[in-house]
Amino acid sequence: MNVTVESTAGAATAAPELVQLLTPEGERVEHPRFSLETSPEELRSIYRDLVLVRRFDSEATSLQRQGELGLWASLLGQEAAQVGSGRAQRPGDYAFPTYREHGVAWCKGVDPLNLLGMFRGVNHGGWDPNEKNFHLYTIVIGSQTLHATGYAMGITKDGSDDAVVAYFGDGASSQGDVNEAFTFASVYNAPVVFFCQNNQWAISEPTERQTRVPLYQRAAGFGFPGVRVDGNDVLACLAVTRWALDRARAGEGPTLIEAFTYRMGAHTTSDDPTRYRIADELEEWKLKDPIERVKAYLVREGWADQEFFDALEAESEQLARRVREGVRTMPDPDPSSIFENVYAEGHALVDEERAQYLAYAASFDGSEEVGEGR
Amino acid sequence: MASENYTMVKALNEALRRSMEADPKTLVMGEDVGRLGGVFRVTDGLHKDFGDARVIDTPLAESGIMGTAIGLALRGYRPVVEIQFDGFVYPAFDQIVTQLAKMHARALGHIKLPITVRIPFAGGIGAVEHHSESHEAYFAHTAGLKVVAPSNPLDAHWMLRQAIASDDPVIFLEPKRRYWDKGSVDPLGEAPAPLHAARVARPGRDLTLIAYGPMVKVCLEAAEAAAEDGTQLEVVDLRSLSPVDFDALEASVKRTGRAVVVHEAPVFMGMGAELAARITERCFYSLEAPVLRVGGYFAPYPPSRVEETFLPDLDRVLDAVDRALAF
């Protein structure tokens, strides 16, 4: 058997199969299979998304350090993969995220504050997924790829031309569920795009610990195309995801996109990446920053002036302030809410335990503060 | 339509058919449920009449079946999933416990998962390994799931229709050794009881036997035998394992003063432990004896040649009855 094991981290510009439309230096390049036309206005809008998403993310990291959030899973370094794939979606398309898709949520129009409830500990999600077609964050690795596939099967039954994007990471590619999702999507020709953000690290384990073949090549074994895209190139991510979604809409079935990127921060704020990866690697990836290259392109083309960047900076700070104040004033749930929504139709035991709890709570002085329920 | 002599398989099949006719969003999915009609033929004929789009033969991947059913439910469908045998549900356990059970609460009620998971369960048919498991306690222990087990064709028919109509996920445990038992079912009639009501299967005054699924018949036989000796045993068919109809149990045990819980699953940490504890809390001053339990042993389900040793039978039930009456 002759298996080529590619070096992963650091290979982003070298690998010939990597789809790239904007170099790390901010130079626009063409790709024979994937083209994209972007107006100056659209490019500025993309840049705005990237900047605001990064600012939101860094504010959340700060809020965790200040004790306002129990945990945060930063997307630092993955903005292009998320904004590119997020902007490729139509409102009718459905996204099934992991717990790091803050940039996708942003593009889908989900209020960033919704994403913070789980990390503050006031809920496990809480938003209405159908409002913006953005499903709840899923913490169990890879589970959501099956939900996405089932949802896509439903789209086919409905005769709709909507499509689905299932997000997961390089670590999740090892899970049975992800492989079962590939099988189901393939045999039912489901309109689902599997968008793997290969950020090189599953907590402390490198991609080499998950696979011996490049991840995008896995798709071939399941009978659908796989594409490796420069995950730090927002234009390439947009073009390839749009292409894959178009395929899905046209009844041509699933696609696997491996967005080759890098997690610049820790897995979560509980993690210490200095224990498992070297500083050189980080420095190398800093040169491929997804935002700087768009900025360089905008400036080179003369499509954005200092006034634009200053206004965006002010908008970023405004967003950060709104997030900070929103988190700090986020109310704790009523204690009796733990009994709500356990079942859609009620359950005798839940009702009994709710009544017991309320009676117990009421037995204390000032019981009205302990929680009267509804 | 007049009542007919239905096997449990036929009763279930008719329930699926009527549910699919009533709601075009209702789907049947699982391994071999299509052209074959399921290994127990519960889905027989459905593929012919409803087609590929609504009777879905799936890849052999239980987590995949469960996970895609969740996705279909999120899209507005009402999947009825068949897990081929009890012991094969474990690969889907993660999807059931971490996703199916919790998603409604996680979304603060914004989404519903009206999924019925049919599982042929428990032993007594001489099957090979992994085909005779009683895993009801795992599911009943999980908030967000409803768990039911019919004991006869009439209940099987109506409980399945009720489960499919429910907006909550329901684990529907089919006692496979009762699949070929016959009974009277009128699909045009009315449900004999709400899904979560227990049923007094036989009235009696001396002791309450509590059972569900395959063990109800054993308990009825035990009551028949005890009656010959002048002991009147009341048999309560639990029907629903989550929630449990504790009011019905309390009423029965307060009348009889004694209770024995019978199930196939190992006694240790089983449904019987919960039932005994709750009955003790509710009926302490009415009890003449501790609540006793009869069930499987704390061992893997044995090879079929010795499964009769493992499974509670009439003699083991009556032995426990004697011990309870001796207090």
Short mmCIF file of C-alpha atoms in Angstrom, two decimals, chain B residues 128-263:
data_model
loop_
_atom_site.label_atom_id
_atom_site.label_comp_id
_atom_site.label_asym_id
_atom_site.label_seq_id
_atom_site.Cartn_x
_atom_site.Cartn_y
_atom_site.Cartn_z
CA VAL B 128 -28.59 -15.84 19.94
CA GLU B 129 -26.55 -13.31 21.87
CA HIS B 130 -27.63 -9.62 21.77
CA HIS B 131 -31.18 -10.52 20.73
CA SER B 132 -32.84 -10.75 24.16
CA GLU B 133 -31.88 -7.65 26.10
CA SER B 134 -34.05 -5.73 28.52
CA HIS B 135 -32.64 -2.22 28.54
CA GLU B 136 -35.71 -0.31 29.70
CA ALA B 137 -34.01 1.08 32.81
CA TYR B 138 -31.39 2.90 30.74
CA PHE B 139 -34.08 4.73 28.82
CA ALA B 140 -36.47 5.28 31.72
CA HIS B 141 -33.57 6.83 33.64
CA THR B 142 -33.23 9.52 30.98
CA ALA B 143 -35.37 12.64 31.32
CA GLY B 144 -36.84 13.69 28.01
CA LEU B 145 -37.74 10.20 26.85
CA LYS B 146 -41.03 8.46 27.33
CA VAL B 147 -40.85 4.70 27.59
CA VAL B 148 -43.72 2.28 27.11
CA ALA B 149 -44.16 -1.47 26.73
CA PRO B 150 -47.45 -3.08 25.69
CA SER B 151 -48.29 -6.61 26.82
CA ASN B 152 -51.05 -7.60 24.38
CA PRO B 153 -52.28 -6.88 20.84
CA LEU B 154 -54.96 -4.38 21.88
CA ASP B 155 -52.53 -2.22 23.82
CA ALA B 156 -49.82 -2.70 21.20
CA HIS B 157 -52.11 -1.25 18.56
CA TRP B 158 -53.39 1.73 20.48
CA MET B 159 -50.22 2.53 22.36
CA LEU B 160 -48.28 2.66 19.09
CA ARG B 161 -50.82 5.01 17.54
CA GLN B 162 -50.67 7.17 20.67
CA ALA B 163 -46.87 7.09 20.70
CA ILE B 164 -46.67 8.18 17.07
CA ALA B 165 -49.15 10.98 17.72
CA SER B 166 -47.09 12.19 20.70
CA ASP B 167 -44.92 15.26 20.27
CA ASP B 168 -42.34 13.72 22.60
CA PRO B 169 -39.83 11.01 21.74
CA VAL B 170 -41.17 7.62 22.79
CA ILE B 171 -39.13 4.45 23.27
CA PHE B 172 -41.62 1.75 22.28
CA LEU B 173 -40.58 -1.65 23.60
CA GLU B 174 -42.25 -4.58 21.86
CA PRO B 175 -42.15 -7.86 23.78
CA LYS B 176 -41.04 -10.11 20.96
CA ARG B 177 -42.10 -13.34 22.70
CA ARG B 178 -45.66 -11.96 22.61
CA TYR B 179 -45.56 -11.01 18.93
CA TRP B 180 -47.65 -14.04 17.97
CA ASP B 181 -50.15 -13.87 20.84
CA LYS B 182 -53.63 -13.11 19.62
CA GLY B 183 -56.25 -10.70 20.87
CA SER B 184 -59.20 -8.61 19.91
CA VAL B 185 -58.48 -5.25 18.28
CA ASP B 186 -60.84 -2.78 16.69
CA PRO B 187 -58.77 -0.19 14.81
CA LEU B 188 -61.90 1.89 14.24
CA GLY B 189 -62.80 1.97 17.89
CA GLU B 190 -61.35 4.14 20.62
CA ALA B 191 -58.15 3.72 22.59
CA PRO B 192 -58.91 1.69 25.72
CA ALA B 193 -56.78 3.97 27.92
CA PRO B 194 -54.43 6.94 27.72
CA LEU B 195 -50.85 6.02 26.81
CA HIS B 196 -49.52 6.50 30.30
CA ALA B 197 -52.27 4.84 32.35
CA ALA B 198 -51.61 1.56 34.09
CA ARG B 199 -54.29 -1.11 33.82
CA VAL B 200 -55.60 -3.62 36.31
CA ALA B 201 -55.31 -6.75 34.21
CA ARG B 202 -56.88 -8.92 36.90
CA PRO B 203 -58.43 -7.77 40.14
CA GLY B 204 -57.51 -9.41 43.45
CA ARG B 205 -57.39 -8.61 47.16
CA ASP B 206 -54.35 -10.34 48.67
CA LEU B 207 -51.32 -8.99 46.81
CA THR B 208 -50.50 -6.82 43.80
CA LEU B 209 -48.31 -8.25 41.05
CA ILE B 210 -46.78 -5.44 39.00
CA ALA B 211 -45.47 -6.22 35.53
CA TYR B 212 -45.19 -4.89 31.99
CA GLY B 213 -44.55 -6.23 28.52
CA PRO B 214 -43.73 -9.94 28.37
CA MET B 215 -44.15 -10.59 32.11
CA VAL B 216 -47.81 -9.60 32.31
CA LYS B 217 -48.84 -12.93 30.86
CA VAL B 218 -46.62 -14.80 33.32
CA CYS B 219 -48.20 -12.88 36.20
CA LEU B 220 -51.71 -13.59 34.94
CA GLU B 221 -50.86 -17.28 34.84
CA ALA B 222 -49.44 -17.06 38.36
CA ALA B 223 -52.65 -15.37 39.54
CA GLU B 224 -54.68 -18.12 37.91
CA ALA B 225 -52.64 -20.78 39.70
CA ALA B 226 -52.78 -18.96 43.04
CA ALA B 227 -56.55 -18.65 42.76
CA GLU B 228 -56.79 -22.42 42.84
CA ASP B 229 -55.27 -22.24 46.33
CA GLY B 230 -57.64 -19.45 47.33
CA THR B 231 -55.14 -16.57 47.01
CA GLN B 232 -56.49 -13.60 45.05
CA LEU B 233 -53.65 -11.85 43.26
CA GLU B 234 -54.22 -8.51 41.56
CA VAL B 235 -52.19 -8.02 38.38
CA VAL B 236 -51.35 -4.46 37.34
CA ASP B 237 -50.00 -3.99 33.82
CA LEU B 238 -47.81 -0.90 34.04
CA ARG B 239 -47.92 -0.18 30.26
CA SER B 240 -45.86 2.97 30.69
CA LEU B 241 -42.40 2.89 32.29
CA SER B 242 -41.82 6.63 32.04
CA PRO B 243 -43.89 8.19 33.32
CA VAL B 244 -45.14 5.51 35.71
CA ASP B 245 -48.78 5.66 36.78
CA PHE B 246 -47.96 5.69 40.49
CA ASP B 247 -51.50 6.70 41.40
CA ALA B 248 -52.82 3.42 40.01
CA LEU B 249 -50.10 1.47 41.82
CA GLU B 250 -50.82 3.25 45.08
CA ALA B 251 -54.53 2.55 44.82
CA SER B 252 -53.92 -1.13 44.19
CA VAL B 253 -51.28 -1.66 46.87
CA LYS B 254 -53.31 0.22 49.49
CA ARG B 255 -56.09 -2.27 48.84
CA THR B 256 -53.96 -5.40 48.88
CA GLY B 257 -51.20 -4.40 51.32
CA ARG B 258 -48.55 -6.32 49.44
CA ALA B 259 -46.67 -5.93 46.18
CA VAL B 260 -44.29 -7.99 44.04
CA VAL B 261 -42.66 -6.43 40.98
CA VAL B 262 -41.81 -8.77 38.11
CA HIS B 263 -39.58 -8.00 35.13
#
